[in-house]
Coordinates of C-alpha atoms in Angstrom, one line a residue:
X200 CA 0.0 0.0 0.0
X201 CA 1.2 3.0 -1.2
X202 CA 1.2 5.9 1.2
X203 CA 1.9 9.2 -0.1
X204 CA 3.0 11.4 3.0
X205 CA 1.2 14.7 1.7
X206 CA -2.1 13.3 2.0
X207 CA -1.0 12.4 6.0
X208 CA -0.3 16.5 6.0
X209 CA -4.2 17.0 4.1
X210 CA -5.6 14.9 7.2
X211 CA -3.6 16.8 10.0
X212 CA -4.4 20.0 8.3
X213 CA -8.3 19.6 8.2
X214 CA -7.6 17.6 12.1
X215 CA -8.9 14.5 11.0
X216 CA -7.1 12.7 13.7
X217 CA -8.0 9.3 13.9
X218 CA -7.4 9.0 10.3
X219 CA -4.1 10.4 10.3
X220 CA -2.6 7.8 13.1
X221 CA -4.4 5.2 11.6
X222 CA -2.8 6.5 8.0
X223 CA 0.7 7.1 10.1
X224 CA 1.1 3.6 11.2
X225 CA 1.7 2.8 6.6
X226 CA 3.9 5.7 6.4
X227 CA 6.4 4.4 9.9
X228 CA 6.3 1.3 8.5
X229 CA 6.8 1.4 4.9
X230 CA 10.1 0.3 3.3
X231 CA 10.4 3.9 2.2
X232 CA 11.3 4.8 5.4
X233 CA 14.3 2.6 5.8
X234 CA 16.2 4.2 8.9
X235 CA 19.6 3.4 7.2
X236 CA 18.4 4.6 3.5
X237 CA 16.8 7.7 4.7
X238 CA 16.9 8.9 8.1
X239 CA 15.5 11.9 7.5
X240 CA 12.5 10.5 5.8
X241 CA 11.9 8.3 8.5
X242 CA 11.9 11.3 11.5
X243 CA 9.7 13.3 9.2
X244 CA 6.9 10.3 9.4
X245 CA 7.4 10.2 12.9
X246 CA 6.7 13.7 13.3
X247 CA 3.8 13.3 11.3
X248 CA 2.7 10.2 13.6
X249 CA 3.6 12.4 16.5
X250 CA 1.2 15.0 14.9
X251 CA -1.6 13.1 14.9
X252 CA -1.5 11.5 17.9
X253 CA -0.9 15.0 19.9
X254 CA -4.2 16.0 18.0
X255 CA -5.8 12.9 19.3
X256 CA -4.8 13.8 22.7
X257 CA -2.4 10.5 23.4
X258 CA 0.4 12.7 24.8
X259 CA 2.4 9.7 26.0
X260 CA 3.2 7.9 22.7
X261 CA 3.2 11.5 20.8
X262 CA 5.5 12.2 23.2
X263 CA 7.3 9.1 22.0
X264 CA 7.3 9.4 18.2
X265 CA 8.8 12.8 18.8
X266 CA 11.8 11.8 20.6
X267 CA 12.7 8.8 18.5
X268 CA 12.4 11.3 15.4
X269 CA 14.9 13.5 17.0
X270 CA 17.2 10.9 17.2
X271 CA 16.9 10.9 13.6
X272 CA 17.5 14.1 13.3
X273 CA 21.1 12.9 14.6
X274 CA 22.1 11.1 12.3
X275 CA 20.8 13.3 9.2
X276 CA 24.3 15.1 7.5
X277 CA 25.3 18.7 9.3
X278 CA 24.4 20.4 6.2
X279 CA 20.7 19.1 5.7
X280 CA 19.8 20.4 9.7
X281 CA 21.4 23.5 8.7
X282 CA 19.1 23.9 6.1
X283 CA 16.1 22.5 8.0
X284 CA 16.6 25.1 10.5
X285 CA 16.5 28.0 8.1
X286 CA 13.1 26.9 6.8
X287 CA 11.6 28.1 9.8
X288 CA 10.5 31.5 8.6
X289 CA 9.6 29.5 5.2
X290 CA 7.3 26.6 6.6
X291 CA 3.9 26.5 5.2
X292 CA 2.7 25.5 8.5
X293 CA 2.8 26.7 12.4
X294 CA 4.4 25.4 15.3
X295 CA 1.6 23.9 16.9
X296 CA 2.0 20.0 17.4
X297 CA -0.2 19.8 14.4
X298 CA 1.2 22.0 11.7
X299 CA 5.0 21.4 11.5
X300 CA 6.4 21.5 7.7
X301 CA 6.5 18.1 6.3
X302 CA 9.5 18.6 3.8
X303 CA 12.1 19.2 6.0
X304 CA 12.7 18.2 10.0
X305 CA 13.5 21.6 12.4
X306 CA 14.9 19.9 15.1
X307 CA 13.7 23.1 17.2
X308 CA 10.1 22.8 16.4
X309 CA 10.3 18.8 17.5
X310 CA 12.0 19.8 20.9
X311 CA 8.7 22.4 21.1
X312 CA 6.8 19.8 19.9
X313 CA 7.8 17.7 22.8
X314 CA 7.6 20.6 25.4
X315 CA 3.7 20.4 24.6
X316 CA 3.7 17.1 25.2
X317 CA 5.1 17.4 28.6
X318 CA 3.2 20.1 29.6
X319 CA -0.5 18.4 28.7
X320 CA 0.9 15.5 30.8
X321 CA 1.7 18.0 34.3
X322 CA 5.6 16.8 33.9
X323 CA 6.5 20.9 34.2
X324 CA 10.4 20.3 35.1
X325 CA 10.5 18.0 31.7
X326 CA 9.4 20.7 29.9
X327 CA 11.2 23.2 31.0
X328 CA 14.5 21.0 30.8
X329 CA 13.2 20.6 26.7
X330 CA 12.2 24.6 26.1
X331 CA 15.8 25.5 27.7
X332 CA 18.0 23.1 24.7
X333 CA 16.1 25.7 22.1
X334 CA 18.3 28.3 21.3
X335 CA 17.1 31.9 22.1
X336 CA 17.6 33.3 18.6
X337 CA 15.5 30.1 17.4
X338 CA 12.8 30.3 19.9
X339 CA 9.5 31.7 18.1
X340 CA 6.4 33.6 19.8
X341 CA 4.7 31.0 21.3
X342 CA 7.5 29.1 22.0
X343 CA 9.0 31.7 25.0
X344 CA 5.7 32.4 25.8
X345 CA 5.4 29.0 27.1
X346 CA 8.8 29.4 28.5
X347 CA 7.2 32.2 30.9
X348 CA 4.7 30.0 31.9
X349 CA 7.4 26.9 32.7
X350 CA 9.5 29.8 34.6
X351 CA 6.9 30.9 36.7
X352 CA 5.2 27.5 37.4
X353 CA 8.7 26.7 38.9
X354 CA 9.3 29.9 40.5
X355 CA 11.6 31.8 38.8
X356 CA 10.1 34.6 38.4
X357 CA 12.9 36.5 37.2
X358 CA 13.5 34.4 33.8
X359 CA 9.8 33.9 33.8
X360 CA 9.4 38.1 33.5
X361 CA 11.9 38.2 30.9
X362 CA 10.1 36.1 28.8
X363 CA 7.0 38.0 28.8
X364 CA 8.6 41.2 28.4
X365 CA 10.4 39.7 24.4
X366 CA 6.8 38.4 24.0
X367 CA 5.3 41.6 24.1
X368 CA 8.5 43.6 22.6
X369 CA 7.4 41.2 19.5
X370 CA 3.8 41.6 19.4
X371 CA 2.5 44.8 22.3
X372 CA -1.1 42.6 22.4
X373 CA -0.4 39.7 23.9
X374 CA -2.9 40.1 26.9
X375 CA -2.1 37.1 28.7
X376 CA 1.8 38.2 28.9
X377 CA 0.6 41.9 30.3
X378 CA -1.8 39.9 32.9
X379 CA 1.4 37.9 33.8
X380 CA 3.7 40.6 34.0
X381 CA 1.3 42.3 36.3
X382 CA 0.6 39.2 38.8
X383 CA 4.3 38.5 39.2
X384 CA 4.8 42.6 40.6
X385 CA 6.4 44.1 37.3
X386 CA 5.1 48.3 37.7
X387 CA 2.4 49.7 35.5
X388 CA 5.3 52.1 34.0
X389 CA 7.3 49.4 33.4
X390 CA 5.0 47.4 31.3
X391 CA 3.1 50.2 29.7
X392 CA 6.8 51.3 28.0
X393 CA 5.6 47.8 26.0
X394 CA 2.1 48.1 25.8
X395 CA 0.6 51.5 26.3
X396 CA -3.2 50.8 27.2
X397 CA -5.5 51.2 30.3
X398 CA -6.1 47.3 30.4
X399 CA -2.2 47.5 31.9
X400 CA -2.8 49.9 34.4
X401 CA -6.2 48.2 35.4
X402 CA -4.1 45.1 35.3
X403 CA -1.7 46.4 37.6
X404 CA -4.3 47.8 39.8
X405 CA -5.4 44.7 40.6
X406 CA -2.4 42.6 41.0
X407 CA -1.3 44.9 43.6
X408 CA -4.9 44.9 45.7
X409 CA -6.2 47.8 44.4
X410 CA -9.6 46.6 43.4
X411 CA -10.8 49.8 43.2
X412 CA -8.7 51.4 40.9
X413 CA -8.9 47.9 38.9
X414 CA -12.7 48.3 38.8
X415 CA -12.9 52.2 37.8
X416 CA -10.2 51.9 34.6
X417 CA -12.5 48.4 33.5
X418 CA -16.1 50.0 34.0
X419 CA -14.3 53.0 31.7
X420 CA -13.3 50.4 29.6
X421 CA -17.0 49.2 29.2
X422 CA -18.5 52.2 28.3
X423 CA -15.6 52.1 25.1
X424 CA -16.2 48.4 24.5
X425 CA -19.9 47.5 25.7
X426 CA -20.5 43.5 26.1
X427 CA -16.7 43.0 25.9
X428 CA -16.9 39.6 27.5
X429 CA -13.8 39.0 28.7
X430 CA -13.8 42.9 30.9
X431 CA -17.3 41.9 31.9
X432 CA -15.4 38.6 33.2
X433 CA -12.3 40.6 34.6
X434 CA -14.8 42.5 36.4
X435 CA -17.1 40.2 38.0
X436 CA -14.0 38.5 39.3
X437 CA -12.8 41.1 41.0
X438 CA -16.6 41.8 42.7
X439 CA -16.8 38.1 43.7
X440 CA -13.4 38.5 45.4
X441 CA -14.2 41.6 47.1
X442 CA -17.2 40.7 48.7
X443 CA -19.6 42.6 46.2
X444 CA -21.6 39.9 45.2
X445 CA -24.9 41.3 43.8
X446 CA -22.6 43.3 41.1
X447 CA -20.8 39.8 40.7
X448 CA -23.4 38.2 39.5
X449 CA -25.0 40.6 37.5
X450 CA -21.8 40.8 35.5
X451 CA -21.8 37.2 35.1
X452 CA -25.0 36.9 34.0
X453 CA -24.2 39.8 31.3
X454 CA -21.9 37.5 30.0
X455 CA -24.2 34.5 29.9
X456 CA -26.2 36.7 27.5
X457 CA -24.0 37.6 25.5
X458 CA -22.2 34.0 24.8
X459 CA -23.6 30.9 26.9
X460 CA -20.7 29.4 26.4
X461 CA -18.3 30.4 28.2
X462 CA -16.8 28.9 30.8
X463 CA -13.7 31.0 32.0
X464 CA -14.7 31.9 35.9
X465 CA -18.5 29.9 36.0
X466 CA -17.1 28.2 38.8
X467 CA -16.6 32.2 40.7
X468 CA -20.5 32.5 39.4
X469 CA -21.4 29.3 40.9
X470 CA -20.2 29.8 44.1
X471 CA -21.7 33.0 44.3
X472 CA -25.0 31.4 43.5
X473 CA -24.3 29.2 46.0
X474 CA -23.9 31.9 49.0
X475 CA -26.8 33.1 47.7
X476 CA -28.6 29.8 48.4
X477 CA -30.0 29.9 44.7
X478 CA -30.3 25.8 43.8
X479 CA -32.4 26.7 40.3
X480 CA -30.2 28.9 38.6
X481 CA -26.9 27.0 40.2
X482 CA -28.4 23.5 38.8
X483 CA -28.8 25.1 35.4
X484 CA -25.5 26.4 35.0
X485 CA -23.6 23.2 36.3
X486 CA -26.3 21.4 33.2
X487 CA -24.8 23.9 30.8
X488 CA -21.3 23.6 32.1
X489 CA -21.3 20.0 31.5
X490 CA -22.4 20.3 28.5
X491 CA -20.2 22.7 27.2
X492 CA -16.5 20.9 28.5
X493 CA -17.4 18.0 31.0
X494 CA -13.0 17.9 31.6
X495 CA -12.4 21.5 32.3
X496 CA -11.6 22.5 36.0
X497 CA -14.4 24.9 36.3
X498 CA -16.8 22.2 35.9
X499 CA -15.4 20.5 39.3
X500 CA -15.7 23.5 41.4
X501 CA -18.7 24.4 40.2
X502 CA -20.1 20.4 40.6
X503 CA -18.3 21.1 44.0
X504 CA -20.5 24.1 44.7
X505 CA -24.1 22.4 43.7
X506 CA -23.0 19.1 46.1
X507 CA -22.2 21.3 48.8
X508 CA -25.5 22.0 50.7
X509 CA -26.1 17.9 50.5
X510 CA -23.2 16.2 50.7
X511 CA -20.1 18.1 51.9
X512 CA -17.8 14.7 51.6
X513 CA -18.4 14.9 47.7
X514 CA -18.5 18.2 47.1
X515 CA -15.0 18.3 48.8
X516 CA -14.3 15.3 46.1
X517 CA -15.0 17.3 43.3
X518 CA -12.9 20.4 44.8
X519 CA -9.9 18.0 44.5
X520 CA -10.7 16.6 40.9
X521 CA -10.1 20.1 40.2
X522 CA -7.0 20.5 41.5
X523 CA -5.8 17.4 40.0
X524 CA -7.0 18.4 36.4
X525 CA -5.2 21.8 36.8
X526 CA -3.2 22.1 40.3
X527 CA -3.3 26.0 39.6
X528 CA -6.2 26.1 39.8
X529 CA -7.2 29.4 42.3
X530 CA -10.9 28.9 43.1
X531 CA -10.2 24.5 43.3
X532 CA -8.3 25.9 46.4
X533 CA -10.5 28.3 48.0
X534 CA -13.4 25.8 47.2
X535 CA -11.5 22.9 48.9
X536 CA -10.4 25.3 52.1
X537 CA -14.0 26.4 52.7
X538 CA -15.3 22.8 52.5
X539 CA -12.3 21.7 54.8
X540 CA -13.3 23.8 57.4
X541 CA -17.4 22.6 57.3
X542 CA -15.9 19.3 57.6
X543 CA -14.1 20.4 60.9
X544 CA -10.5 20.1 59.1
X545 CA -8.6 23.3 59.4
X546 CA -5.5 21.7 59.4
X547 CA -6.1 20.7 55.8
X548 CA -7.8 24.2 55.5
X549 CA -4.5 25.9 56.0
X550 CA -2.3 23.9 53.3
X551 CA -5.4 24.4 50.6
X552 CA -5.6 28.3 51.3
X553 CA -1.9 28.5 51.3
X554 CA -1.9 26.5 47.8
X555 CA -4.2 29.6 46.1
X556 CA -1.8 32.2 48.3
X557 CA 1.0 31.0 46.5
X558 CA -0.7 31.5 43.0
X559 CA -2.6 34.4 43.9
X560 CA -2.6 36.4 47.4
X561 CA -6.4 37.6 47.0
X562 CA -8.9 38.6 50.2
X563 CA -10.2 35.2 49.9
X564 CA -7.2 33.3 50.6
X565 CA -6.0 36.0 53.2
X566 CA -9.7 35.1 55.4
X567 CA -9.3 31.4 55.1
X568 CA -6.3 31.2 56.6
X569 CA -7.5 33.4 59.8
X570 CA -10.5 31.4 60.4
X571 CA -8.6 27.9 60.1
X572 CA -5.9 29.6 61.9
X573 CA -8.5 30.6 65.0
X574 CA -10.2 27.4 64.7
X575 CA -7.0 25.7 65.2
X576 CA -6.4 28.0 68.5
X577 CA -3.6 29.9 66.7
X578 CA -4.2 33.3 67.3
X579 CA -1.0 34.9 66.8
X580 CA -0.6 33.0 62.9
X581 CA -4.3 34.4 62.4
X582 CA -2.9 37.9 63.7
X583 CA -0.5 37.8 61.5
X584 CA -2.2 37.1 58.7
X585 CA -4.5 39.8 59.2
X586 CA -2.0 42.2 59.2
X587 CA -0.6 40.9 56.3
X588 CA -3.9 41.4 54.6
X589 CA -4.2 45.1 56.0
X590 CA -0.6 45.5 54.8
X591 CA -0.6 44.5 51.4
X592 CA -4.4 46.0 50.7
X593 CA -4.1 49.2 51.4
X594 CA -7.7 51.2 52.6
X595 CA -9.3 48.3 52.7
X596 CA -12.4 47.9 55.0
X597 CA -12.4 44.1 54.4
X598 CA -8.9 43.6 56.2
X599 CA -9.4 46.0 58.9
X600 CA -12.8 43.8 59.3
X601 CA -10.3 40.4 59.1
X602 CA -8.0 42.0 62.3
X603 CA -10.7 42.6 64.1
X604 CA -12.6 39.4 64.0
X605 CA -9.0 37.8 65.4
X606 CA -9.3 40.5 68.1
X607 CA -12.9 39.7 68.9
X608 CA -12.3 36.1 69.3
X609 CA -10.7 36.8 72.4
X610 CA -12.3 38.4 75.1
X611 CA -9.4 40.7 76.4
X612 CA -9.3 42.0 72.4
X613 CA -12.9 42.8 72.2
X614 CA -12.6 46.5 72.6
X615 CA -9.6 46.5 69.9
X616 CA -12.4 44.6 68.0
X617 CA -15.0 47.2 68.2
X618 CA -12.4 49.6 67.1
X619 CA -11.4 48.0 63.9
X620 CA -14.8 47.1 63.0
X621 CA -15.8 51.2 63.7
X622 CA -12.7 52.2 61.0
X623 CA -14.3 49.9 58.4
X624 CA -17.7 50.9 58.5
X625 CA -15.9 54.6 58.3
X626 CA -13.9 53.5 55.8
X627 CA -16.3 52.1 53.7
X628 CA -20.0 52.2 55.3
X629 CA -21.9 50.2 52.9
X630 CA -19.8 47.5 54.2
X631 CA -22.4 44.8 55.9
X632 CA -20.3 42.0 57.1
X633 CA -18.5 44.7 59.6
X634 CA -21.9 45.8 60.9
X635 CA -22.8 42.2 61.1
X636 CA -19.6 41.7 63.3
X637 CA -20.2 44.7 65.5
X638 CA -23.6 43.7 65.7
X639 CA -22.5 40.0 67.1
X640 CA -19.9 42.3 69.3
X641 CA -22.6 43.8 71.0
X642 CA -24.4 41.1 71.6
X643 CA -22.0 39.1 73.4
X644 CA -20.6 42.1 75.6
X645 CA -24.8 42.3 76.7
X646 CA -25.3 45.6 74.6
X647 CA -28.1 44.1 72.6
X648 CA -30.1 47.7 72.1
X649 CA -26.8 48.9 70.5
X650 CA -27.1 46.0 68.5
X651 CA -30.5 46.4 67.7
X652 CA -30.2 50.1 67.3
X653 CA -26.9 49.5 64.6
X654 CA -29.1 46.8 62.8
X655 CA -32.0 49.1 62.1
X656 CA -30.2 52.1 61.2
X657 CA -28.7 50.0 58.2
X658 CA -31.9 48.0 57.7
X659 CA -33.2 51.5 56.5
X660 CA -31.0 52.1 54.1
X661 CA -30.3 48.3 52.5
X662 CA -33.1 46.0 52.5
X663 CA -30.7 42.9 53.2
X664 CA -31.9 39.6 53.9
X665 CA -28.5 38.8 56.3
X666 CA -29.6 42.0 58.6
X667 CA -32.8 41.0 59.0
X668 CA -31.7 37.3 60.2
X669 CA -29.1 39.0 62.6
X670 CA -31.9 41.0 64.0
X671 CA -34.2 38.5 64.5
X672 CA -31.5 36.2 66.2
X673 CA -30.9 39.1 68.7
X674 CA -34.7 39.6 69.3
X675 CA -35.1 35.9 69.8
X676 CA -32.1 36.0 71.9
X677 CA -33.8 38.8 74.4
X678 CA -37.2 36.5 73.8
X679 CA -39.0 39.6 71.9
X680 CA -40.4 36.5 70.2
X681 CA -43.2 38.3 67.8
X682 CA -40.3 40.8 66.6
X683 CA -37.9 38.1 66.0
X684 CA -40.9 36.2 63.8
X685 CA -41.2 39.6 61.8
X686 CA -37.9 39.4 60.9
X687 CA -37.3 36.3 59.9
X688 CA -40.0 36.2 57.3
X689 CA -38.6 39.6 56.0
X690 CA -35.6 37.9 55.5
X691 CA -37.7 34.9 53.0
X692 CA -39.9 37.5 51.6
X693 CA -36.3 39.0 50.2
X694 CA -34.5 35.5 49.7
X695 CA -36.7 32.9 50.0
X696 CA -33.8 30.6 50.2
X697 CA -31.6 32.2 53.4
X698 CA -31.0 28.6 55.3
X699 CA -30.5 30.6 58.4
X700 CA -33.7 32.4 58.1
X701 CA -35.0 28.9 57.4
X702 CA -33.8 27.2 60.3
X703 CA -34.5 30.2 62.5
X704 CA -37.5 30.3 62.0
X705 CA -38.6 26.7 62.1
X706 CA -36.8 27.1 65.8
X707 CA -38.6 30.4 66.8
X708 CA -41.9 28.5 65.9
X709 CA -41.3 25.8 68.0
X710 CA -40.3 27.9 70.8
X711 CA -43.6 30.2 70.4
X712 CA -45.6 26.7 70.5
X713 CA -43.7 26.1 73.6
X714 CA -41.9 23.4 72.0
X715 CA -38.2 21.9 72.4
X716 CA -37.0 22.8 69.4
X717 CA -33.7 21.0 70.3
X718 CA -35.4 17.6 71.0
X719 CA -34.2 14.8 69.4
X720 CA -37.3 13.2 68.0
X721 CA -37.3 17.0 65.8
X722 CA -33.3 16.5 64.7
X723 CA -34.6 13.1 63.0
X724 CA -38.0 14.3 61.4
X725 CA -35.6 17.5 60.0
X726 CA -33.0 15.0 58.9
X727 CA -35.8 12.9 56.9
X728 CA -37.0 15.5 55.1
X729 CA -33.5 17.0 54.4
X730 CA -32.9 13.6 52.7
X731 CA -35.9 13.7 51.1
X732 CA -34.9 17.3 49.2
X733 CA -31.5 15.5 48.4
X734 CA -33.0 13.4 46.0
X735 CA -35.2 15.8 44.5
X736 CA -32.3 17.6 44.1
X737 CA -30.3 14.7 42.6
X738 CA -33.2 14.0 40.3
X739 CA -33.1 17.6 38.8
X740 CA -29.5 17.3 38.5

């Protein structure tokens, strides 16, 4: 059988896979490719093999095919290579694992070839070891763009900002590299020398804590480039990280208008929906999800989102499948960290939020680590943290709020407490979780009018569902039993599905009945029907 190699290159090209390997298996074979008649024939058919196997996603034996054509490419004569090397800028096709030129072997582009290969299969150091035996003159665009991503994956951030900066010296719009440069500290000067936009600066903004600066230059940009997915994205982030989680998902469900498909951050948006105790709309997007990319990392999270109000033990399952299909993964982390400490694991806690403050320092990571840290009795790591936090995010309510809740959780520090949750609210008085915080202050040092007084005065200016259930926990505390009721069913009328205002108020109905509404025979009827909901909730799934 007669196998004419450009008709293996027509199936590559149109990524006809399975026919290619198949067609690959002739052309590896074939008497024409005699190792001692033609070497260089024989390491372009493996190349082509390679190709199609990479495209057919068997990294391993691509991985192979590669390597034995490169020892070929040994053997070939000096002066062939030398000529195969300057038909780089010539080759009819691209670098990618599926496009290399067919009539001669670039013993560069195979070593690329089998970076790729490494890198789809998590072997990083490999990689790394492979990109480094390229040349620097020979290395093209996407080949030391990779090589910033290998650098900073093993820490060296130094080589790893290098590479970005030639990336965008050769092309100024490489928006990944100027999101990279940013992360890893480089100045907004320094980078907009390269790249002279307001993306950079919001960029920068960010990276360094500023949220609010990040947020002003993006809504700017939004008003240039309406619907522009991927600043609606950047945006919606940056709310969900900052606590500002109606504007979070808003934006994310801007973008679910504008393209359904999208995936990048759903599992941010599907956290949020679940804080928001929102089942519907979280089921849906974990259907779409799946349908979309069933092996992306966002799918876990998310899946690990939906199975956390039923079963914590799974949903910390799916946390981890995350992390093991991309252990970079930033929200896999905070996801498994959160779920770690339902499950009365802080110890665990700790190393997952650490893993996402090693990526990413973000407020997330920075209030994980002090409530694992004061659940594990640690008070002066949590401190520390927290000063951290207040250190590196400048005028921000949220980490004054983070020292004083390690304050508060010791009753000498409870007046250091008060005064670090009275400089957020100044600081930024919109913020609810420090009034909460006072609020719960109050209450434990006896000063429940103050607390009732606080509650009110902010219930009258946002109608929040979370203020309501404080205030009726503090009315039912004090046993203003009707008030507390009130309450409570505020709270539903605004989010029908607040589990505290639930379970509050299934208690405060009990207790108006004159009921035990901690008796046991009542923890077993609730635990039926909770059981019951799970598979209604599976079956919808």
């Amino acid at each position: 059988m007669e196998v004419p190699k450009d008709q293996m290159s027509t199936l590559l090209d149109n990524g006809l896979f399975d026919s290619a390997q198949m067609l690959g298996c002739f052309l590896v074979s074939s008497a024409g490719a005699n190792i001692e008649a033609s070497p260089s024939l024989k390491a372009e058919y493996l190349v082509l093999q390679g190709d199609a196997l990479f495209g057919e996603k068997e990294f391993r034996r691509a991985l192979n095919m590669y390597k034995q054509a490169l020892q070929h490419c040994k053997s070939i004569p000096r002066q062939a290579t030398s000529n195969s090397r300057n038909s780089l800028s010539t080759s009819s096709r691209s670098s990618s694992p599926n496009s290399l030129s067919v009539s001669t072997i670039n013993d560069n582009e195979v070593k690329f070839k089998i970076t790729l290969c490494h890198c789809s299969l998590n072997e990083h150091r490999a990689a790394l070891v492979e990109m480094e035996g390229i040349p620097l003159k020979a290395r093209t665009l996407r080949m030391n763009l990779t090589l910033g991503k290998l650098y900073r994956v093993s820490r060296n951030n130094r080589a790893s900002i290098a590479c970005y900066k030639d990336c965008l010296r050769h092309c100024p719009y490489i928006l990944e590299a100027v999101t990279a440069l940013a992360e890893l500290g480089v100045s907004s000067k320094e980078i907009l020398l390269l790249f002279s936009q307001r993306y950079v600066e919001a960029q920068c903004c960010i990276a360094s804590n500023d949220y609010k600066g990040g947020l002003d230059i993006f809504s700017e940009l939004l008003q240039r480039f309406p619907n522009n997915v991927h600043i609606l994205l950047e945006t919606a982030k940056v709310e969900a990280i900052i606590g500002r989680n109606d504007e979070a998902i808003m934006n994310f469900e801007k973008v679910r208008f504008v393209d359904p498909y999208v995936l990048t951050y759903m599992d941010e948006y599907a956290m949020l929906l679940k804080s928001k105790s929102d089942p519907s709309k979280l089921n849906k997007l974990v259907h779409d999800m799946l349908h979309i990319d069933s092996g992306r990392p966002e799918i876990f999270v998310a899946l690990s989102a939906l199975w956390e109000r039923k079963d914590e033990r799974r949903a910390l399952s799916f946390a981890e499948k995350s992390l093991r299909t991309d252990d970079r993964h930033i929200a896999g982390y905070i996801m498994k960290g959160n779920l770690c400490m339902s499950l009365n694991r802080p110890d665990t806690a700790v190393t997952a939020f650490r893993g996402a403050q090693e990526l990413r320092a973000d407020l997330r990571s920075y209030q994980g680590l002090v409530r694992a840290y004061l659940a594990l009795s640690k008070s002066k790591e949590a401190l520390f943290t927290a000063r951290e936090a207040m250190k590196v995010m400048h005028q921000s309510a949220k980490a004054l709020k983070l020292v004083g809740d390690v304050h508060a959780s010791n009753s000498s520090g409870r007046e250091k407490a008060r005064k670090f949750y009275e400089s957020a609210l100044r600081l930024e008085p919109g913020f609810l979780g420090a009034a909460l915080a006072l609020a719960d202050l109050h209450v434990v040092e006896g000063r429940n009018k103050e607390a009732v007084s606080l509650l009110e005065r902010y219930l009258r200016d946002w109608a929040d569902d979370s203020l309501h259930v404080k205030l009726a926990q503090v009315f039912a505390a004090t046993n203003m039993l009707s008030d507390a009721l009130s309450h409570y069913q505020a709270a539903l009328r605004i989010n029908p599905q607040n589990e505290a205002a639930k379970k509050g108020l299934e208690r405060l109905e009990k207790q108006m009945k004159g009921m035990d509404p901690d008796a046991p025979e009542e923890e077993e009827e609730i635990e039926a029907e909770d059981a019951e909901g799970d598979q209604e909730d599976t079956e919808l799934l």
